[in-house]
XYZ file of C-alpha atoms in Angstrom:
581
model
C 2.944 -20.181 8.721
C 6.420 -21.653 8.586
C 8.380 -19.375 6.295
C 12.129 -19.897 6.558
C 12.748 -16.606 8.331
C 15.628 -16.591 10.821
C 14.983 -15.597 14.393
C 16.276 -12.117 15.097
C 18.365 -11.222 18.080
C 17.395 -8.171 20.088
C 18.392 -4.743 18.817
C 20.307 -4.182 22.065
C 22.434 -7.268 21.352
C 23.163 -6.044 17.862
C 23.997 -2.545 19.015
C 26.551 -3.805 21.469
C 28.185 -5.945 18.800
C 28.099 -3.517 15.883
C 28.736 -0.118 17.440
C 32.397 -0.921 18.148
C 34.722 1.569 16.385
C 36.757 -0.418 13.859
C 38.400 0.254 10.506
C 36.095 -1.501 8.041
C 34.926 -1.202 4.429
C 32.031 0.896 3.197
C 30.115 -2.320 2.557
C 30.548 -3.425 6.169
C 29.566 0.075 7.327
C 26.376 -0.246 5.293
C 25.445 -3.573 6.894
C 26.225 -2.361 10.409
C 24.242 0.821 9.866
C 21.233 -1.114 8.604
C 21.347 -3.263 11.722
C 21.530 -0.197 13.958
C 18.393 1.127 12.227
C 16.575 -2.064 13.239
C 16.443 -3.640 9.774
C 15.327 -7.284 9.854
C 14.974 -8.108 6.178
C 16.439 -6.762 2.930
C 15.228 -7.609 -0.569
C 17.732 -7.481 -3.388
C 19.453 -8.634 -6.540
C 23.262 -8.502 -6.979
C 25.360 -7.168 -9.834
C 28.814 -5.827 -10.576
C 28.563 -2.463 -8.814
C 27.355 -4.012 -5.540
C 29.671 -7.020 -5.427
C 31.619 -5.645 -2.447
C 28.302 -5.279 -0.591
C 27.272 -8.827 -1.449
C 30.721 -10.092 -0.502
C 30.178 -8.527 2.936
C 26.815 -10.333 3.050
C 28.515 -13.718 2.544
C 27.731 -15.766 5.625
C 26.076 -12.735 7.238
C 23.237 -13.890 9.484
C 22.265 -10.858 11.528
C 19.453 -9.915 9.163
C 17.745 -11.794 6.371
C 18.446 -11.050 2.706
C 15.845 -12.350 0.270
C 17.058 -12.820 -3.300
C 14.175 -11.984 -5.624
C 14.066 -12.868 -9.308
C 13.705 -9.290 -10.577
C 14.618 -5.917 -9.096
C 11.016 -4.794 -9.425
C 10.034 -7.792 -7.320
C 12.559 -6.669 -4.697
C 11.238 -3.146 -4.358
C 7.578 -4.199 -4.367
C 8.400 -6.752 -1.653
C 10.150 -4.041 0.383
C 7.068 -1.854 -0.129
C 4.724 -4.602 1.090
C 6.993 -5.180 4.094
C 6.840 -1.476 4.972
C 3.067 -1.199 4.599
C 2.406 -4.327 6.641
C 4.898 -3.592 9.419
C 5.043 0.189 9.685
C 8.839 -0.052 9.443
C 11.124 1.155 6.676
C 11.424 -1.279 3.772
C 14.900 -1.794 2.315
C 16.049 -3.075 -1.080
C 19.383 -3.288 -2.900
C 20.151 -3.300 -6.626
C 23.181 -2.815 -8.804
C 23.914 0.118 -11.104
C 22.476 0.840 -14.539
C 19.643 -1.568 -15.431
C 19.451 -2.875 -11.882
C 18.792 0.610 -10.587
C 16.426 1.610 -13.396
C 14.385 -1.558 -12.829
C 13.514 -0.038 -9.447
C 12.000 3.140 -10.874
C 8.392 1.928 -11.080
C 8.561 0.629 -7.515
C 10.020 3.898 -6.253
C 7.224 5.833 -7.953
C 4.655 3.436 -6.467
C 5.967 4.049 -2.947
C 6.259 7.801 -3.514
C 2.636 8.159 -4.666
C 1.371 6.176 -1.656
C 3.734 7.724 0.947
C 5.504 4.466 1.831
C 8.852 4.650 3.722
C 11.629 2.920 1.795
C 15.408 3.158 1.766
C 16.527 2.165 -1.718
C 20.234 1.282 -2.012
C 21.812 1.225 -5.448
C 25.358 0.628 -6.578
C 27.084 2.867 -9.072
C 30.262 2.795 -11.095
C 33.438 4.034 -9.370
C 33.577 7.751 -8.653
C 36.385 8.138 -11.224
C 34.024 6.828 -13.945
C 30.884 8.801 -13.086
C 29.839 10.879 -16.082
C 31.848 8.867 -18.632
C 28.995 6.605 -19.797
C 30.814 3.657 -18.255
C 29.427 0.131 -18.513
C 26.139 -0.076 -16.589
C 26.238 3.576 -15.557
C 22.979 5.465 -15.057
C 22.312 8.705 -13.224
C 19.794 7.111 -10.886
C 19.656 10.084 -8.510
C 18.770 12.312 -11.462
C 16.308 9.817 -12.954
C 14.426 9.405 -9.661
C 14.565 12.995 -8.425
C 10.822 13.632 -9.020
C 9.791 10.381 -7.284
C 11.965 10.315 -4.161
C 11.571 12.241 -0.964
C 15.351 12.715 -0.930
C 18.410 11.089 -2.501
C 22.135 10.797 -1.856
C 25.145 10.089 -4.061
C 27.834 9.060 -1.554
C 31.299 10.062 -2.778
C 33.191 9.634 0.518
C 33.063 6.480 2.636
C 33.222 8.570 5.816
C 29.795 10.010 4.965
C 28.069 6.620 4.819
C 26.995 6.235 8.494
C 25.536 9.737 8.567
C 23.790 9.342 5.210
C 22.163 6.037 6.167
C 21.000 7.427 9.515
C 19.535 10.500 7.829
C 17.882 8.423 5.107
C 15.924 6.312 7.581
C 14.865 9.398 9.516
C 13.664 11.232 6.403
C 11.885 8.178 4.975
C 9.873 7.510 8.128
C 8.997 10.993 9.407
C 6.660 13.703 8.181
C 4.963 12.556 5.013
C 6.712 9.238 4.585
C 8.348 8.219 1.342
C 11.270 6.590 -0.473
C 14.857 7.800 -0.009
C 17.579 6.629 -2.407
C 21.252 6.074 -1.491
C 23.575 5.621 -4.472
C 26.942 4.088 -3.495
C 29.786 4.017 -6.058
C 31.762 0.779 -6.173
C 35.004 2.296 -4.870
C 33.127 3.822 -1.904
C 31.760 0.400 -0.952
C 35.367 -0.958 -1.079
C 37.123 1.916 0.723
C 38.000 1.577 4.421
C 37.575 4.016 7.278
C 36.990 4.073 11.028
C 33.337 3.286 11.623
C 31.460 5.857 13.676
C 27.687 5.272 13.934
C 25.335 8.031 12.802
C 24.782 10.548 15.578
C 21.865 12.736 16.648
C 20.170 14.373 13.687
C 20.032 18.066 12.961
C 18.734 18.458 9.417
C 18.487 22.128 8.642
C 15.307 22.912 6.726
C 13.662 19.570 7.524
C 11.258 19.920 10.426
C 7.837 18.417 9.702
C 4.960 19.938 11.635
C 3.522 17.294 13.960
C 1.496 19.366 16.438
C -1.280 21.465 14.875
C -2.308 25.036 15.529
C -4.771 24.993 18.454
C -6.836 27.815 16.967
C -7.530 25.683 13.900
C -8.709 22.820 16.099
C -11.129 25.175 17.830
C -12.479 26.248 14.438
C -13.073 22.601 13.557
C -14.853 21.936 16.842
C -17.092 24.962 16.284
C -17.904 23.713 12.789
C -18.854 20.271 14.182
C -21.269 21.885 16.634
C -23.064 23.679 13.818
C -22.998 20.959 11.165
C -26.207 19.198 10.177
C -24.701 16.892 7.528
C -21.060 16.255 8.523
C -18.870 13.557 6.924
C -15.385 12.301 7.779
C -13.142 11.259 4.880
C -10.227 9.205 6.253
C -7.228 8.196 4.168
C -3.959 6.303 4.347
C -2.379 9.024 6.471
C -4.400 7.795 9.449
C -2.863 4.336 9.102
C 0.667 5.595 8.468
C 0.520 7.758 11.594
C -0.810 4.923 13.766
C -3.948 6.968 14.342
C -6.630 4.310 13.850
C -7.548 4.052 17.546
C -7.744 7.837 17.877
C -9.930 7.933 14.746
C -12.293 5.336 16.230
C -12.610 7.427 19.373
C -13.127 10.622 17.362
C -15.948 9.097 15.307
C -17.663 7.788 18.435
C -17.199 11.139 20.184
C -18.622 13.169 17.320
C -21.172 10.743 15.911
C -20.139 11.709 12.380
C -20.589 9.203 9.516
C -17.252 8.170 8.007
C -15.970 6.984 4.640
C -12.477 5.561 4.099
C -10.507 5.889 0.873
C -8.928 2.985 -1.000
C -5.701 3.392 0.981
C -7.643 4.175 4.159
C -9.414 0.801 4.265
C -8.751 -0.752 7.667
C -8.286 2.610 9.372
C -11.827 2.227 10.681
C -13.766 -1.030 11.237
C -16.084 -1.833 8.362
C -18.734 -3.269 10.669
C -19.300 0.032 12.513
C -22.761 1.548 12.094
C -21.322 4.909 11.013
C -19.036 3.506 8.290
C -20.430 4.305 4.841
C -17.950 2.322 2.734
C -15.362 3.508 0.239
C -15.940 6.702 -1.786
C -15.116 7.642 -5.344
C -15.101 6.043 -8.781
C -16.125 2.610 -7.463
C -17.404 3.766 -4.101
C -20.707 3.047 -2.414
C -23.914 4.945 -3.014
C -24.021 5.939 0.654
C -20.465 7.306 0.727
C -20.674 9.239 -2.524
C -24.054 10.800 -1.845
C -22.983 11.490 1.726
C -20.004 13.531 0.512
C -22.017 15.362 -2.114
C -24.758 16.354 0.315
C -22.515 17.132 3.282
C -22.276 20.593 4.797
C -18.988 19.768 6.586
C -16.356 17.466 5.092
C -13.448 16.582 7.402
C -10.570 15.112 5.416
C -8.055 13.294 7.639
C -4.913 12.055 5.910
C -6.258 11.830 2.358
C -5.121 13.917 -0.588
C -8.322 14.481 -2.598
C -7.211 12.180 -5.408
C -9.188 12.446 -8.642
C -10.513 8.895 -8.187
C -12.163 10.140 -4.969
C -13.352 13.578 -6.069
C -14.549 12.939 -9.599
C -15.155 16.255 -11.363
C -13.592 18.829 -9.051
C -16.112 21.496 -9.998
C -18.943 19.352 -8.692
C -17.235 17.900 -5.603
C -18.911 18.407 -2.200
C -20.575 21.585 -3.452
C -22.328 22.476 -0.174
C -19.542 21.577 2.268
C -17.184 23.556 4.398
C -13.879 21.732 3.775
C -11.513 20.785 6.598
C -8.208 19.215 5.581
C -5.919 17.587 8.160
C -2.565 16.568 6.653
C 1.085 16.440 7.672
C 2.084 17.677 4.218
C 1.104 21.358 3.854
C 1.585 21.104 0.075
C -1.502 18.865 -0.148
C -3.818 21.318 1.575
C -5.657 23.377 -1.009
C -3.848 21.670 -3.891
C -6.954 20.138 -5.446
C -9.891 21.292 -3.329
C -10.161 24.776 -1.747
C -9.903 24.399 2.034
C -11.812 26.435 4.626
C -10.062 25.083 7.726
C -6.490 23.905 7.035
C -4.865 21.869 9.815
C -1.217 20.906 9.333
C -0.088 18.109 11.616
C 0.281 14.398 12.231
C -3.119 12.696 11.951
C -2.733 10.743 15.199
C -1.592 13.820 17.137
C -4.418 15.951 15.748
C -7.055 13.344 16.585
C -5.721 12.791 20.096
C -5.868 16.539 20.779
C -9.429 16.712 19.445
C -10.415 13.769 21.631
C -9.263 15.653 24.730
C -12.179 18.042 24.261
C -14.822 15.972 22.451
C -17.632 17.683 20.574
C -20.756 15.791 19.508
C -22.539 16.695 16.269
C -25.881 17.312 17.964
C -27.635 18.717 14.904
C -26.900 15.644 12.763
C -29.490 13.163 14.102
C -31.549 13.200 10.893
C -28.351 12.846 8.858
C -27.274 9.758 10.779
C -30.710 8.233 10.228
C -30.544 8.945 6.494
C -27.084 7.407 6.251
C -28.203 4.242 8.037
C -31.274 4.009 5.769
C -29.173 4.355 2.629
C -26.798 1.609 3.754
C -29.775 -0.746 4.021
C -31.476 0.334 0.810
C -28.418 0.792 -1.439
C -25.832 -1.857 -0.500
C -23.183 -3.164 -2.853
C -24.752 -5.952 -4.885
C -24.331 -8.055 -7.996
C -26.235 -10.710 -9.933
C -24.940 -14.052 -8.676
C -24.860 -17.257 -10.694
C -24.804 -20.982 -9.978
C -23.579 -21.779 -13.496
C -20.386 -19.697 -13.492
C -18.100 -18.160 -10.908
C -18.648 -14.506 -10.170
C -15.553 -12.653 -8.947
C -17.543 -10.784 -6.299
C -18.678 -14.099 -4.841
C -15.072 -15.317 -4.757
C -13.983 -12.272 -2.724
C -16.960 -12.670 -0.400
C -15.997 -16.313 0.125
C -12.402 -15.369 0.932
C -13.713 -12.865 3.458
C -16.123 -15.301 5.080
C -13.614 -18.146 5.393
C -10.914 -15.909 6.891
C -13.311 -13.816 9.005
C -11.737 -10.703 7.534
C -8.522 -11.378 9.474
C -6.039 -11.892 6.625
C -3.540 -9.431 5.233
C -4.761 -8.903 1.673
C -2.607 -7.544 -1.126
C -3.842 -6.898 -4.629
C -2.607 -6.105 -8.046
C -4.425 -3.437 -10.088
C -7.676 -3.682 -12.002
C -11.162 -5.052 -11.527
C -10.102 -7.615 -8.922
C -8.570 -4.756 -6.893
C -11.885 -2.893 -6.774
C -13.902 -6.044 -6.005
C -11.476 -6.810 -3.182
C -11.855 -3.285 -1.802
C -15.630 -3.583 -2.001
C -16.285 -7.113 -0.748
C -13.455 -7.946 1.658
C -14.261 -6.328 4.991
C -11.278 -4.808 6.785
C -11.374 -4.132 10.504
C -7.743 -3.438 11.342
C -4.998 -1.292 9.843
C -2.116 -2.568 7.727
C -4.221 -5.489 6.520
C -4.892 -4.000 3.057
C -1.954 -3.448 0.714
C -2.529 -2.109 -2.785
C -1.024 0.329 -5.269
C -3.399 3.270 -5.079
C -1.796 6.377 -6.526
C 0.281 4.873 -9.339
C -1.872 1.803 -10.022
C 1.108 -0.493 -10.670
C 0.429 -3.834 -12.302
C 2.859 -6.454 -11.017
C 2.733 -5.015 -7.489
C 0.336 -7.443 -5.838
C 2.242 -10.714 -5.562
C 5.716 -9.380 -4.598
C 4.152 -7.043 -2.028
C 2.506 -10.084 -0.433
C 5.912 -11.721 -0.070
C 7.124 -8.645 1.801
C 4.017 -8.597 3.973
C 4.520 -12.267 4.843
C 8.148 -11.622 5.785
C 6.921 -8.857 8.082
C 4.259 -11.102 9.628
C 5.244 -14.782 9.276
C 2.536 -15.722 11.787
C -0.386 -14.260 9.780
C -2.355 -15.435 6.772
C -1.414 -13.361 3.716
C -3.577 -13.526 0.591
C -2.369 -12.076 -2.701
C -5.279 -11.365 -5.049
C -4.247 -10.879 -8.677
C -5.701 -10.641 -12.139
C -4.456 -12.885 -14.911
C -2.723 -9.846 -16.439
C -0.815 -8.558 -13.425
C 0.149 -12.058 -12.317
C 2.184 -12.455 -15.495
C 4.204 -9.342 -14.664
C 5.625 -10.890 -11.492
C 5.129 -14.661 -11.703
C 8.881 -15.325 -11.522
C 8.733 -14.563 -7.800
C 6.951 -17.896 -7.328
C 10.466 -19.302 -7.128
C 11.324 -17.530 -3.895
C 8.043 -18.613 -2.294
C 8.903 -22.216 -3.080
C 12.575 -22.018 -2.067
C 11.921 -20.148 1.186
C 8.554 -21.781 1.942
C 6.838 -18.392 2.156
C 3.219 -19.441 2.680
C 1.408 -16.741 0.691
C -1.945 -17.860 -0.698
C -1.906 -16.581 -4.274
C -5.306 -15.996 -5.839
C -5.639 -15.464 -9.587
C -9.005 -14.065 -10.693
C -8.840 -15.265 -14.292
C -11.284 -13.676 -16.717
C -8.972 -14.140 -19.739
C -8.930 -10.405 -20.414
C -7.549 -7.067 -19.230
C -10.760 -6.574 -17.301
C -10.742 -2.913 -16.319
C -9.590 -1.842 -19.774
C -12.339 -4.011 -21.293
C -14.911 -2.396 -18.970
C -13.894 1.112 -20.041
C -13.897 0.091 -23.702
C -17.393 -1.316 -23.259
C -18.916 1.618 -21.382
C -16.999 4.593 -22.778
C -15.496 3.487 -26.104
C -18.698 1.890 -27.500
C -17.550 -1.740 -27.334
C -14.395 -1.163 -29.371
C -12.283 -3.852 -27.698
C -8.682 -3.077 -28.570
C -5.795 -5.388 -27.552
C -7.204 -6.764 -24.310
C -7.421 -10.492 -25.057
C -5.345 -12.604 -22.616
C -6.540 -16.015 -23.780
C -2.953 -16.949 -24.656
C -1.980 -16.808 -20.983
C -0.196 -19.814 -19.458
C -1.873 -22.541 -17.469
C -1.395 -20.922 -14.048
C -1.656 -24.230 -12.209
C 1.112 -25.775 -14.308
C 3.143 -22.578 -14.002
C 2.929 -22.732 -10.206
C 3.862 -26.411 -10.202
C 6.840 -25.688 -12.463
C 8.188 -23.428 -9.712
C 7.449 -25.980 -6.993
C 4.266 -24.337 -5.681
C 0.994 -26.227 -5.305
C -1.519 -25.120 -7.946
C -5.312 -25.503 -7.781
C -8.178 -24.405 -10.039
C -11.915 -23.833 -9.697
C -14.571 -23.033 -12.296
C -17.704 -23.301 -10.123
C -18.758 -22.614 -6.541
C -18.497 -26.198 -5.324
C -14.945 -26.569 -6.600
C -14.071 -23.083 -5.366
C -15.028 -23.960 -1.803
C -13.020 -27.206 -1.919
C -9.822 -25.825 -3.421
C -9.808 -22.755 -1.208
C -10.191 -24.903 1.891
C -7.327 -27.086 0.646
C -5.221 -23.960 0.139
C -5.917 -22.770 3.681
C -4.979 -26.174 5.086
C -1.713 -26.351 3.136
C 1.208 -25.046 5.249
C 3.247 -23.652 2.330
C 2.545 -21.388 -0.645
C -0.430 -22.226 -2.864
C -1.737 -20.684 -6.092
C -5.486 -20.907 -6.619
C -6.910 -19.953 -10.003
C -10.579 -18.977 -10.042
C -11.908 -18.929 -13.609
C -14.612 -16.262 -13.590
C -17.090 -14.699 -15.990
C -15.290 -12.730 -18.682
C -17.753 -9.868 -19.097
C -18.329 -8.936 -15.443
C -18.066 -5.222 -14.610
C -17.253 -3.359 -11.411
C -20.224 -1.370 -10.136
C -20.967 1.231 -8.940
C -18.889 3.262 -11.378
C -18.417 6.992 -11.885
C -17.092 7.833 -15.341
C -14.348 10.420 -15.700
C -15.642 13.976 -15.860
C -18.732 13.154 -13.789
C -19.562 14.154 -10.234
C -19.290 11.234 -7.811
C -23.061 11.061 -7.237
C -23.589 10.472 -10.986
C -23.154 6.730 -10.615
C -23.665 3.809 -12.968
C -25.186 1.182 -10.694
C -25.079 -1.780 -13.099
C -27.498 -4.539 -14.029
C -28.434 -5.246 -10.405
C -30.408 -1.975 -10.261
């Protein structure tokens, strides 16, 4: 993996150099402040309102700036960087259309609780509110989809604002924070004073839970005969995967991990039941529905997990562990609410472990179901099946790659058939379901981990929403392996139209798509294609052996569906199992 990523000097070195009090511009204050927050890479796209910032970046080598080909590519790359690294992702865009092109990416990060600091330029303070050229009220536009936002009107406020923004983005329930900097503020000069210790009145996330609530949970575990753990992305974001592993082994409780929780618990463990919900496993869905104790750790009871709320876990006492108190009881009534950081809560529970002694028969039933009702599909030697492709990617990489996806059928097949055993190895847009996310997020993940194999799995629809970013892979030799699962159709929409809308296929045909191999080659990226298993094995091996970026197109069966499937309005144990049953 030889991406052209500069070696970073130590944070201590940078601090000594950049903490010196000097009279400098707002743009220079911004760059120094980013360095003091430990920023290594920024993704961006210049324009008129940020020209002073980009002028300060001229010849600047203390962190890497990656010029994307679209602002949406920049923010999705920053998102992928944050998810893969656990650090705050940073992107920069100009005012007006530059800023509004970030909106979808901000909403994506907000829905999935990803820490970002989004820096936008604005027109000069004297022009704000006049409908000046390329003016947009980006703080107003993004108010519902940011954790917090700032419009900086005084250059002296910049160090404090940046310091606060990073703290807010990466504490409590993580999320995007926007800093809007007018052009005259980025040009103004003042004495630089680094952001000091934080005292944000009214912002004090609860990390340590109420001990009485933990005792209630432990008592419930002792009495439970059919307990289930539902673990979500909050476990990964808190760094709580090791504590979760210990908790499951201590309690002996079967566990299911949500779409964003994949990797929080090793898929090979005997107590792992798979993913729950609309395209979840038989074992996980029936386990939840029949449970008498459901322990939710860091998940938000999304509708894709619960199905019909009235029929969700009807026999279970509900425990909800979450750092965001607003999530507890929002969708599902909660019997034992526990507000706190997932890692902290689990570590406290592990200090006084309680084994679910009455659940022996339940564990046996869960193990039996895993054997009798595994994920399966009808394979073919005549045409490529997408499930087989994902299985082959998993087998050849031993489940060790960082995998990003776009949104659609390929996303669900990847979640089902690629087996994740470590956190921050699965990057996907869960809450918003953003097409165009997969490939740019892989670029960010690769920048975060230049030493690791990163695979970007895309559909032929989503790939066309972000294909321009092939240029930066070629120019910077970012060695992402780009997979296109090409079924010549908007697959998930087609599946719904087949199963729910009585085969009325409306505006889903993608047969006019470009030749993806030629498209990759036009950008300077190696392109390969496979239409059968033999070719698939050869081209994928060639891709793995190629040191730079490679696009591999797998032409798969057009009419393949994702199963199991729970249709909207159904309980999650009312599953369509597909032709393999």
